[in-house]
Amino acid sequence: MSTYLITGAAGFVGSALARTLVESGERVRGIDNFVTGNRENLDGLLGRMDFRQADLRDPDATALACEGIDCIFHQAALPSVPRSVLAPEPSHRSNVDGTFNLLEAARAAGVQRIIYAASSSAYGNQPGLPRTESMRPQPVSPYAVQKLTGEYYMSSYWQIYGLETISLRYFNIFGPHQAPNSPYSGVVAKFIRQMLTGVRPTIFGDGRQARDFTYIDNAVSANLLACHAPAEQVAGRVFNIACGAAHNLEDVYRALAHLTGFEGPPLYGPPRNGDVVNSLADITAAKAAFGYQPTVGFEDGLKRTVQWHREEVALAAAGDTASRR
Ligand code: UD1
């Protein structure tokens, strides 16, 4: 039986992977430093997995976390394009140094495979949609450079050391458990929570920027498929993980307003520095190499996500009522 390590296990994607693996009876270790991870994401999991608070910037803690591990899902990162624009150094330390420390620890511990959460931001604003993995990366923001650096390290460790590394370029993953309350939150989570609590969302730019929004279950299944694919088909390679359909922010706003019952137009603000304008994936490579197939589409994903946020808002309101009694 394999033992899996999930970095960023209390984060949005990491905790979804942890839940799926734990519920299938797998042996899971998780680490998180709780900088952006959330303890509530581990509800129901803590007694069923080996969870350790640890930071990838600490090489000793990282080495301990890798002992006895067969496969790593490397989800830990300090996310967000605007965060990296405002302060590139902390995200560099987490995303580049942290990834490097993990690769070194994995190599020393004899880990077989690492699946790395790469980012669609690597493509930047070059012409040509959909994005295919053969395009030359043209990262714009520090975050995009950091995530791409991780990909290059992954590929190097396969070629030089034979560590089976796979980079999955996520295209704007959304779904339950994605944090909604930070200025750096993903737009879907942020807009839903704002709409459900009567706050008018702001669109940065003209709202025509488009994203290949991808529901969390698709990202989880991509990781599991990549984990079990034969090395000769996946090792050292990069794959787009998306749905293969783009939706602009105006459309997202309209769809969410309809689902949440929010009335009124958005506010508009200046475009974000470092923002990518259009993003749409070609997902042929992941389909061919490991049978990836998006199973939950955009509209269905939005419905499920709105439902989860409704429950969270209701729980918070009930908690408030209880505390006032
Ligand atoms: C980027 C990456 C994504 C990665 C994420 C990590 C691209 C194409 N995608 O997402 O793969 O997972 O970083 O953080 O580079 N917006 C508003 N109002 C808001 C918040 C956001 O209009 O209140 C806009 C942004 O300006 C952007 C779009 O919504 O145009 C999406 O933003 P966001 O959800 O933060 O993700 P990206 O930066 O696109």
mmCIF file of C-alpha atoms and ligand atoms in Angstrom:
data_model
loop_
_atom_site.group_PDB
_atom_site.id
_atom_site.type_symbol
_atom_site.label_atom_id
_atom_site.label_comp_id
_atom_site.label_asym_id
_atom_site.label_seq_id
_atom_site.Cartn_x
_atom_site.Cartn_y
_atom_site.Cartn_z
ATOM 1 C CA MET A 1 0.000 0.000 0.000
ATOM 2 C CA SER A 2 1.346 3.444 -0.941
ATOM 3 C CA THR A 3 1.740 6.353 1.462
ATOM 4 C CA TYR A 4 0.865 9.784 0.100
ATOM 5 C CA LEU A 5 2.065 13.183 1.236
ATOM 6 C CA ILE A 6 -0.106 16.204 0.513
ATOM 7 C CA THR A 7 1.578 19.585 0.936
ATOM 8 C CA GLY A 8 -0.909 22.360 1.612
ATOM 9 C CA ALA A 9 -3.306 19.781 3.049
ATOM 10 C CA ALA A 10 -5.423 22.436 4.786
ATOM 11 C CA GLY A 11 -5.758 24.453 1.610
ATOM 12 C CA PHE A 12 -8.510 24.393 -0.965
ATOM 13 C CA VAL A 13 -7.163 21.781 -3.397
ATOM 14 C CA GLY A 14 -5.012 19.953 -0.837
ATOM 15 C CA SER A 15 -7.913 19.308 1.530
ATOM 16 C CA ALA A 16 -10.130 18.100 -1.323
ATOM 17 C CA LEU A 17 -7.441 15.598 -2.286
ATOM 18 C CA ALA A 18 -6.971 14.570 1.345
ATOM 19 C CA ARG A 19 -10.717 13.954 1.740
ATOM 20 C CA THR A 20 -10.862 11.818 -1.394
ATOM 21 C CA LEU A 21 -7.811 9.739 -0.493
ATOM 22 C CA VAL A 22 -8.783 9.273 3.167
ATOM 23 C CA GLU A 23 -12.308 8.256 2.188
ATOM 24 C CA SER A 24 -10.901 5.609 -0.173
ATOM 25 C CA GLY A 25 -8.940 4.139 2.733
ATOM 26 C CA GLU A 26 -5.512 5.363 1.585
ATOM 27 C CA ARG A 27 -2.616 6.145 3.897
ATOM 28 C CA VAL A 28 -2.215 9.916 3.893
ATOM 29 C CA ARG A 29 0.169 12.357 5.525
ATOM 30 C CA GLY A 30 -0.565 16.054 5.229
ATOM 31 C CA ILE A 31 1.412 19.162 6.042
ATOM 32 C CA ASP A 32 0.385 22.804 6.127
ATOM 33 C CA ASN A 33 1.807 25.980 7.668
ATOM 34 C CA PHE A 34 -1.642 27.615 7.981
ATOM 35 C CA VAL A 35 -0.522 30.815 6.285
ATOM 36 C CA THR A 36 -3.426 30.500 3.861
ATOM 37 C CA GLY A 37 -4.678 27.030 4.808
ATOM 38 C CA ASN A 38 -7.717 26.752 7.049
ATOM 39 C CA ARG A 39 -8.113 24.344 9.986
ATOM 40 C CA GLU A 40 -11.809 23.906 9.215
ATOM 41 C CA ASN A 41 -10.855 22.291 5.919
ATOM 42 C CA LEU A 42 -9.448 19.412 7.987
ATOM 43 C CA ASP A 43 -12.717 18.801 9.862
ATOM 44 C CA GLY A 44 -13.426 15.076 9.910
ATOM 45 C CA LEU A 45 -9.950 14.235 8.609
ATOM 46 C CA LEU A 46 -7.559 14.790 11.485
ATOM 47 C CA GLY A 47 -8.053 11.448 13.195
ATOM 48 C CA ARG A 48 -7.839 9.624 9.886
ATOM 49 C CA MET A 49 -4.572 10.977 8.524
ATOM 50 C CA ASP A 50 -1.115 11.831 9.802
ATOM 51 C CA PHE A 51 -1.313 15.628 9.855
ATOM 52 C CA ARG A 52 1.671 17.769 10.823
ATOM 53 C CA GLN A 53 1.989 21.517 10.971
ATOM 54 C CA ALA A 54 5.132 22.155 8.934
ATOM 55 C CA ASP A 55 6.526 24.726 6.544
ATOM 56 C CA LEU A 56 8.321 23.863 3.310
ATOM 57 C CA ARG A 57 10.659 26.788 3.881
ATOM 58 C CA ASP A 58 12.121 24.667 6.714
ATOM 59 C CA PRO A 59 14.328 21.991 5.100
ATOM 60 C CA ASP A 60 14.470 19.809 8.253
ATOM 61 C CA ALA A 61 10.689 19.715 8.692
ATOM 62 C CA THR A 62 10.332 19.014 4.974
ATOM 63 C CA ALA A 63 12.806 16.131 5.166
ATOM 64 C CA LEU A 64 10.840 14.578 8.056
ATOM 65 C CA ALA A 65 7.577 14.951 6.143
ATOM 66 C CA CYS A 66 8.996 13.026 3.165
ATOM 67 C CA GLU A 67 10.206 9.989 5.148
ATOM 68 C CA GLY A 68 8.463 6.801 4.038
ATOM 69 C CA ILE A 69 6.443 8.537 1.293
ATOM 70 C CA ASP A 70 5.812 7.033 -2.148
ATOM 71 C CA CYS A 71 3.975 9.839 -3.897
ATOM 72 C CA ILE A 72 3.644 13.570 -3.143
ATOM 73 C CA PHE A 73 0.820 15.875 -4.213
ATOM 74 C CA HIS A 74 2.533 19.253 -3.976
ATOM 75 C CA GLN A 75 -0.322 21.727 -3.523
ATOM 76 C CA ALA A 76 1.277 24.109 -1.025
ATOM 77 C CA ALA A 77 1.854 27.613 -2.345
ATOM 78 C CA LEU A 78 1.366 31.235 -1.441
ATOM 79 C CA PRO A 79 -1.167 31.936 -4.171
ATOM 80 C CA SER A 80 -2.418 35.001 -5.962
ATOM 81 C CA VAL A 81 -1.120 37.141 -8.769
ATOM 82 C CA PRO A 82 -1.884 40.465 -7.010
ATOM 83 C CA ARG A 83 -0.288 39.291 -3.746
ATOM 84 C CA SER A 84 2.913 38.520 -5.648
ATOM 85 C CA VAL A 85 2.772 41.905 -7.398
ATOM 86 C CA LEU A 86 2.392 43.723 -4.086
ATOM 87 C CA ALA A 87 5.091 41.717 -2.281
ATOM 88 C CA PRO A 88 7.056 39.300 -4.471
ATOM 89 C CA GLU A 89 9.529 38.152 -1.824
ATOM 90 C CA PRO A 90 7.240 36.122 0.505
ATOM 91 C CA SER A 91 5.635 34.292 -2.386
ATOM 92 C CA HIS A 92 9.058 33.653 -3.920
ATOM 93 C CA ARG A 93 10.230 32.105 -0.647
ATOM 94 C CA SER A 94 7.199 29.846 -0.387
ATOM 95 C CA ASN A 95 6.722 28.978 -4.032
ATOM 96 C CA VAL A 96 10.295 28.678 -5.280
ATOM 97 C CA ASP A 97 12.368 27.918 -2.173
ATOM 98 C CA GLY A 98 9.610 25.722 -0.712
ATOM 99 C CA THR A 99 9.330 23.696 -3.910
ATOM 100 C CA PHE A 100 13.103 23.327 -4.118
ATOM 101 C CA ASN A 101 13.306 22.134 -0.499
ATOM 102 C CA LEU A 102 10.576 19.594 -1.206
ATOM 103 C CA LEU A 103 12.368 18.225 -4.268
ATOM 104 C CA GLU A 104 15.591 17.882 -2.321
ATOM 105 C CA ALA A 105 13.837 16.164 0.577
ATOM 106 C CA ALA A 106 11.964 13.854 -1.807
ATOM 107 C CA ARG A 107 15.167 12.909 -3.590
ATOM 108 C CA ALA A 108 16.922 12.127 -0.300
ATOM 109 C CA ALA A 109 13.958 10.062 0.958
ATOM 110 C CA GLY A 110 13.643 8.045 -2.261
ATOM 111 C CA VAL A 111 10.121 9.254 -3.073
ATOM 112 C CA GLN A 112 8.966 7.835 -6.387
ATOM 113 C CA ARG A 113 6.638 10.496 -7.784
ATOM 114 C CA ILE A 114 5.664 14.152 -7.261
ATOM 115 C CA ILE A 115 2.596 15.751 -8.791
ATOM 116 C CA TYR A 116 2.995 19.510 -8.790
ATOM 117 C CA ALA A 117 0.273 22.165 -8.840
ATOM 118 C CA ALA A 118 1.485 24.362 -11.677
ATOM 119 C CA SER A 119 -0.428 27.360 -12.995
ATOM 120 C CA SER A 120 -2.029 28.489 -16.244
ATOM 121 C CA SER A 121 -0.517 31.904 -15.524
ATOM 122 C CA ALA A 122 2.665 30.529 -17.176
ATOM 123 C CA TYR A 123 1.172 31.313 -20.610
ATOM 124 C CA GLY A 124 0.853 35.042 -19.940
ATOM 125 C CA ASN A 125 -0.696 37.278 -22.580
ATOM 126 C CA GLN A 126 0.767 35.822 -25.752
ATOM 127 C CA PRO A 127 -1.516 35.461 -28.790
ATOM 128 C CA GLY A 128 -3.091 32.084 -29.508
ATOM 129 C CA LEU A 129 -6.010 30.357 -27.839
ATOM 130 C CA PRO A 130 -6.493 27.693 -26.669
ATOM 131 C CA ARG A 131 -3.230 27.342 -24.768
ATOM 132 C CA THR A 132 -1.277 24.202 -25.579
ATOM 133 C CA GLU A 133 1.622 22.894 -23.548
ATOM 134 C CA SER A 134 3.985 23.319 -26.523
ATOM 135 C CA MET A 135 3.624 27.130 -26.400
ATOM 136 C CA ARG A 136 6.598 28.995 -25.021
ATOM 137 C CA PRO A 137 5.748 30.249 -21.524
ATOM 138 C CA GLN A 138 5.571 34.019 -21.190
ATOM 139 C CA PRO A 139 4.866 34.635 -17.503
ATOM 140 C CA VAL A 140 3.951 38.187 -16.519
ATOM 141 C CA SER A 141 3.506 38.348 -12.734
ATOM 142 C CA PRO A 142 6.051 37.229 -10.114
ATOM 143 C CA TYR A 143 3.561 34.493 -9.156
ATOM 144 C CA ALA A 144 3.581 33.156 -12.719
ATOM 145 C CA VAL A 145 7.399 33.149 -12.789
ATOM 146 C CA GLN A 146 7.526 31.350 -9.437
ATOM 147 C CA LYS A 147 5.098 28.640 -10.525
ATOM 148 C CA LEU A 148 6.935 28.183 -13.809
ATOM 149 C CA THR A 149 10.260 27.913 -11.982
ATOM 150 C CA GLY A 150 8.757 25.009 -10.057
ATOM 151 C CA GLU A 151 7.855 23.307 -13.346
ATOM 152 C CA TYR A 152 11.405 23.631 -14.619
ATOM 153 C CA TYR A 153 12.738 22.179 -11.375
ATOM 154 C CA MET A 154 10.261 19.297 -11.669
ATOM 155 C CA SER A 155 11.411 18.515 -15.176
ATOM 156 C CA SER A 156 15.075 18.764 -14.169
ATOM 157 C CA TYR A 157 14.656 16.344 -11.249
ATOM 158 C CA TRP A 158 13.115 13.789 -13.597
ATOM 159 C CA GLN A 159 15.836 14.148 -16.202
ATOM 160 C CA ILE A 160 18.752 14.281 -13.776
ATOM 161 C CA TYR A 161 17.646 12.175 -10.800
ATOM 162 C CA GLY A 162 14.844 10.004 -12.205
ATOM 163 C CA LEU A 163 12.281 11.374 -9.716
ATOM 164 C CA GLU A 164 8.941 10.976 -11.541
ATOM 165 C CA THR A 165 7.629 14.527 -11.593
ATOM 166 C CA ILE A 166 4.419 15.706 -13.270
ATOM 167 C CA SER A 167 3.272 19.332 -13.519
ATOM 168 C CA LEU A 168 -0.451 19.972 -13.745
ATOM 169 C CA ARG A 169 -1.180 23.503 -14.954
ATOM 170 C CA TYR A 170 -4.401 24.360 -13.156
ATOM 171 C CA PHE A 171 -6.757 26.770 -14.889
ATOM 172 C CA ASN A 172 -8.655 28.779 -12.246
ATOM 173 C CA ILE A 173 -9.926 26.025 -9.989
ATOM 174 C CA PHE A 174 -13.049 26.863 -7.963
ATOM 175 C CA GLY A 175 -15.417 25.038 -5.628
ATOM 176 C CA PRO A 176 -16.386 24.439 -1.990
ATOM 177 C CA HIS A 177 -13.758 25.245 0.661
ATOM 178 C CA GLN A 178 -12.039 27.913 -1.428
ATOM 179 C CA ALA A 179 -11.490 30.867 0.924
ATOM 180 C CA PRO A 180 -13.854 33.734 0.059
ATOM 181 C CA ASN A 181 -12.841 36.498 2.434
ATOM 182 C CA SER A 182 -9.363 37.606 1.469
ATOM 183 C CA PRO A 183 -8.596 40.347 -1.056
ATOM 184 C CA TYR A 184 -6.598 37.583 -2.776
ATOM 185 C CA SER A 185 -9.447 35.070 -2.921
ATOM 186 C CA GLY A 186 -10.364 33.500 -6.247
ATOM 187 C CA VAL A 187 -13.033 35.509 -7.997
ATOM 188 C CA VAL A 188 -15.789 32.872 -7.904
ATOM 189 C CA ALA A 189 -15.580 32.322 -4.133
ATOM 190 C CA LYS A 190 -15.274 36.050 -3.519
ATOM 191 C CA PHE A 191 -18.248 37.045 -5.676
ATOM 192 C CA ILE A 192 -20.515 34.316 -4.279
ATOM 193 C CA ARG A 193 -19.803 35.251 -0.671
ATOM 194 C CA GLN A 194 -20.217 38.954 -1.423
ATOM 195 C CA MET A 195 -23.523 38.373 -3.201
ATOM 196 C CA LEU A 196 -24.880 36.143 -0.439
ATOM 197 C CA THR A 197 -24.001 38.729 2.196
ATOM 198 C CA GLY A 198 -25.347 41.709 0.266
ATOM 199 C CA VAL A 199 -21.999 43.198 -0.774
ATOM 200 C CA ARG A 200 -21.728 44.499 -4.326
ATOM 201 C CA PRO A 201 -18.768 42.822 -6.096
ATOM 202 C CA THR A 202 -16.171 44.785 -8.054
ATOM 203 C CA ILE A 203 -15.013 43.728 -11.495
ATOM 204 C CA PHE A 204 -11.428 44.795 -12.169
ATOM 205 C CA GLY A 205 -11.256 45.967 -15.785
ATOM 206 C CA ASP A 206 -14.055 45.813 -18.339
ATOM 207 C CA GLY A 207 -15.254 42.322 -17.378
ATOM 208 C CA ARG A 208 -14.395 40.871 -20.753
ATOM 209 C CA GLN A 209 -11.362 38.970 -19.438
ATOM 210 C CA ALA A 210 -12.088 35.258 -19.669
ATOM 211 C CA ARG A 211 -10.979 32.212 -17.728
ATOM 212 C CA ASP A 212 -11.292 28.459 -18.200
ATOM 213 C CA PHE A 213 -12.936 28.071 -14.774
ATOM 214 C CA THR A 214 -12.525 24.492 -13.556
ATOM 215 C CA TYR A 215 -14.467 22.793 -10.779
ATOM 216 C CA ILE A 216 -12.408 21.253 -7.980
ATOM 217 C CA ASP A 217 -13.503 17.629 -8.612
ATOM 218 C CA ASN A 218 -11.833 17.800 -12.020
ATOM 219 C CA ALA A 219 -8.537 18.860 -10.449
ATOM 220 C CA VAL A 220 -8.762 16.068 -7.869
ATOM 221 C CA SER A 221 -9.408 13.430 -10.505
ATOM 222 C CA ALA A 222 -6.542 14.773 -12.655
ATOM 223 C CA ASN A 223 -4.159 14.339 -9.711
ATOM 224 C CA LEU A 224 -5.290 10.774 -9.019
ATOM 225 C CA LEU A 225 -5.105 9.776 -12.675
ATOM 226 C CA ALA A 226 -1.641 11.314 -13.034
ATOM 227 C CA CYS A 227 -0.554 9.509 -9.887
ATOM 228 C CA HIS A 228 -1.418 6.111 -11.345
ATOM 229 C CA ALA A 229 -0.333 6.675 -14.965
ATOM 230 C CA PRO A 230 2.702 4.814 -16.321
ATOM 231 C CA ALA A 231 5.883 6.876 -15.911
ATOM 232 C CA GLU A 232 6.737 6.712 -19.602
ATOM 233 C CA GLN A 233 3.546 8.637 -20.386
ATOM 234 C CA VAL A 234 3.751 11.348 -17.750
ATOM 235 C CA ALA A 235 7.139 11.739 -16.069
ATOM 236 C CA GLY A 236 8.860 15.073 -16.645
ATOM 237 C CA ARG A 237 5.852 16.454 -18.504
ATOM 238 C CA VAL A 238 3.452 19.392 -18.142
ATOM 239 C CA PHE A 239 -0.327 19.096 -18.616
ATOM 240 C CA ASN A 240 -3.167 21.613 -18.780
ATOM 241 C CA ILE A 241 -5.969 20.815 -16.344
ATOM 242 C CA ALA A 242 -9.162 22.659 -17.251
ATOM 243 C CA CYS A 243 -12.539 22.192 -18.888
ATOM 244 C CA GLY A 244 -11.679 23.604 -22.312
ATOM 245 C CA ALA A 245 -14.295 26.402 -22.213
ATOM 246 C CA ALA A 246 -13.799 30.098 -21.410
ATOM 247 C CA HIS A 247 -16.241 32.353 -19.544
ATOM 248 C CA ASN A 248 -15.777 36.080 -19.186
ATOM 249 C CA LEU A 249 -16.319 37.869 -15.897
ATOM 250 C CA GLU A 250 -19.514 39.576 -17.040
ATOM 251 C CA ASP A 251 -20.997 36.133 -17.696
ATOM 252 C CA VAL A 252 -19.725 34.788 -14.395
ATOM 253 C CA TYR A 253 -21.268 37.748 -12.612
ATOM 254 C CA ARG A 254 -24.622 37.230 -14.319
ATOM 255 C CA ALA A 255 -24.658 33.487 -13.619
ATOM 256 C CA LEU A 256 -23.799 34.001 -9.955
ATOM 257 C CA ALA A 257 -26.310 36.818 -9.513
ATOM 258 C CA HIS A 258 -28.966 34.470 -10.878
ATOM 259 C CA LEU A 259 -27.944 31.569 -8.609
ATOM 260 C CA THR A 260 -27.636 33.682 -5.466
ATOM 261 C CA GLY A 261 -30.622 35.944 -6.152
ATOM 262 C CA PHE A 262 -28.384 39.019 -5.988
ATOM 263 C CA GLU A 263 -29.793 42.069 -7.711
ATOM 264 C CA GLY A 264 -27.902 45.012 -9.086
ATOM 265 C CA PRO A 265 -24.919 45.639 -11.310
ATOM 266 C CA PRO A 266 -21.278 45.219 -10.330
ATOM 267 C CA LEU A 267 -18.932 48.029 -9.424
ATOM 268 C CA TYR A 268 -15.983 48.481 -11.766
ATOM 269 C CA GLY A 269 -12.372 49.146 -10.802
ATOM 270 C CA PRO A 270 -9.110 49.489 -12.730
ATOM 271 C CA PRO A 271 -7.627 46.294 -14.217
ATOM 272 C CA ARG A 272 -5.228 44.462 -11.929
ATOM 273 C CA ASN A 273 -1.525 44.863 -12.635
ATOM 274 C CA GLY A 274 -0.145 41.540 -13.879
ATOM 275 C CA ASP A 275 -3.590 40.179 -14.823
ATOM 276 C CA VAL A 276 -3.848 37.809 -17.768
ATOM 277 C CA VAL A 277 -6.543 38.872 -20.245
ATOM 278 C CA ASN A 278 -7.711 35.594 -21.733
ATOM 279 C CA SER A 279 -7.160 32.046 -20.649
ATOM 280 C CA LEU A 280 -8.485 28.903 -22.304
ATOM 281 C CA ALA A 281 -6.917 25.442 -22.317
ATOM 282 C CA ASP A 282 -6.433 22.693 -24.807
ATOM 283 C CA ILE A 283 -6.792 19.565 -22.638
ATOM 284 C CA THR A 284 -5.917 16.992 -25.295
ATOM 285 C CA ALA A 285 -2.558 16.092 -23.766
ATOM 286 C CA ALA A 286 -3.975 15.157 -20.341
ATOM 287 C CA LYS A 287 -6.754 13.156 -22.010
ATOM 288 C CA ALA A 288 -4.264 11.219 -24.135
ATOM 289 C CA ALA A 289 -1.632 10.632 -21.436
ATOM 290 C CA PHE A 290 -3.808 9.626 -18.480
ATOM 291 C CA GLY A 291 -7.437 9.643 -19.534
ATOM 292 C CA TYR A 292 -8.323 12.965 -17.894
ATOM 293 C CA GLN A 293 -11.899 14.015 -18.566
ATOM 294 C CA PRO A 294 -13.669 16.903 -16.842
ATOM 295 C CA THR A 295 -16.687 15.399 -15.112
ATOM 296 C CA VAL A 296 -18.279 18.516 -13.583
ATOM 297 C CA GLY A 297 -18.886 21.409 -15.954
ATOM 298 C CA PHE A 298 -18.909 25.132 -15.235
ATOM 299 C CA GLU A 299 -22.645 25.652 -14.563
ATOM 300 C CA ASP A 300 -22.995 22.555 -12.409
ATOM 301 C CA GLY A 301 -19.827 23.540 -10.548
ATOM 302 C CA LEU A 302 -21.201 27.019 -9.859
ATOM 303 C CA LYS A 303 -24.440 25.530 -8.511
ATOM 304 C CA ARG A 304 -22.594 23.202 -6.151
ATOM 305 C CA THR A 305 -20.315 26.013 -5.003
ATOM 306 C CA VAL A 306 -23.178 28.433 -4.351
ATOM 307 C CA GLN A 307 -24.953 25.708 -2.370
ATOM 308 C CA TRP A 308 -21.883 25.182 -0.176
ATOM 309 C CA HIS A 309 -21.530 28.924 0.459
ATOM 310 C CA ARG A 310 -25.234 29.168 1.333
ATOM 311 C CA GLU A 311 -24.721 26.507 3.992
ATOM 312 C CA GLU A 312 -21.619 28.259 5.335
ATOM 313 C CA VAL A 313 -23.408 31.605 5.536
ATOM 314 C CA ALA A 314 -26.382 29.943 7.281
ATOM 315 C CA LEU A 315 -24.068 28.212 9.774
ATOM 316 C CA ALA A 316 -22.285 31.486 10.518
ATOM 317 C CA ALA A 317 -25.640 33.237 11.022
ATOM 318 C CA ALA A 318 -26.840 30.442 13.339
ATOM 319 C CA GLY A 319 -23.585 30.741 15.308
ATOM 320 C CA ASP A 320 -24.138 34.479 15.668
ATOM 321 C CA THR A 321 -27.688 33.966 16.852
ATOM 322 C CA ALA A 322 -26.563 31.327 19.359
ATOM 323 C CA SER A 323 -23.806 33.563 20.721
ATOM 324 C CA ARG A 324 -26.267 36.444 21.216
ATOM 325 C CA ARG A 325 -28.628 34.276 23.294
HETATM 326 C C1 UD1 B 1 -4.345 33.048 -11.551
HETATM 327 C C2 UD1 B 1 -4.165 31.853 -12.476
HETATM 328 C C3 UD1 B 1 -4.774 30.614 -11.805
HETATM 329 C C4 UD1 B 1 -4.176 30.415 -10.423
HETATM 330 C C5 UD1 B 1 -4.426 31.660 -9.584
HETATM 331 C C6 UD1 B 1 -3.780 31.542 -8.204
HETATM 332 C C7 UD1 B 1 -4.328 32.869 -14.711
HETATM 333 C C8 UD1 B 1 -5.062 32.905 -15.983
HETATM 334 N N1 UD1 B 1 -4.840 32.086 -13.742
HETATM 335 O O1 UD1 B 1 -5.707 33.271 -11.427
HETATM 336 O O2 UD1 B 1 -4.511 29.485 -12.614
HETATM 337 O O3 UD1 B 1 -4.806 29.341 -9.817
HETATM 338 O O4 UD1 B 1 -3.826 32.779 -10.255
HETATM 339 O O5 UD1 B 1 -4.069 32.649 -7.420
HETATM 340 O O6 UD1 B 1 -3.285 33.476 -14.555
HETATM 341 N N2 UD1 B 1 -11.302 39.776 -10.294
HETATM 342 C C9 UD1 B 1 -12.249 40.776 -10.228
HETATM 343 N N3 UD1 B 1 -12.738 41.105 -8.989
HETATM 344 C C10 UD1 B 1 -12.322 40.509 -7.842
HETATM 345 C C11 UD1 B 1 -11.344 39.484 -7.925
HETATM 346 C C12 UD1 B 1 -10.853 39.149 -9.176
HETATM 347 O O7 UD1 B 1 -12.646 41.357 -11.240
HETATM 348 O O8 UD1 B 1 -12.811 40.900 -6.761
HETATM 349 C C13 UD1 B 1 -10.780 39.409 -11.617
HETATM 350 C C14 UD1 B 1 -9.268 39.432 -11.737
HETATM 351 O O9 UD1 B 1 -8.787 40.716 -12.039
HETATM 352 C C15 UD1 B 1 -9.043 38.425 -12.879
HETATM 353 C C16 UD1 B 1 -10.194 37.421 -12.693
HETATM 354 O O10 UD1 B 1 -11.153 38.074 -11.864
HETATM 355 O O11 UD1 B 1 -9.157 39.053 -14.120
HETATM 356 C C17 UD1 B 1 -9.764 36.139 -12.016
HETATM 357 O O12 UD1 B 1 -9.037 36.487 -10.842
HETATM 358 P P1 UD1 B 1 -8.611 35.392 -9.767
HETATM 359 O O13 UD1 B 1 -9.761 34.555 -9.403
HETATM 360 O O14 UD1 B 1 -7.883 36.110 -8.679
HETATM 361 O O15 UD1 B 1 -7.640 34.436 -10.545
HETATM 362 P P2 UD1 B 1 -6.418 34.696 -11.611
HETATM 363 O O16 UD1 B 1 -5.534 35.791 -11.148
HETATM 364 O O17 UD1 B 1 -6.984 34.727 -12.979
#
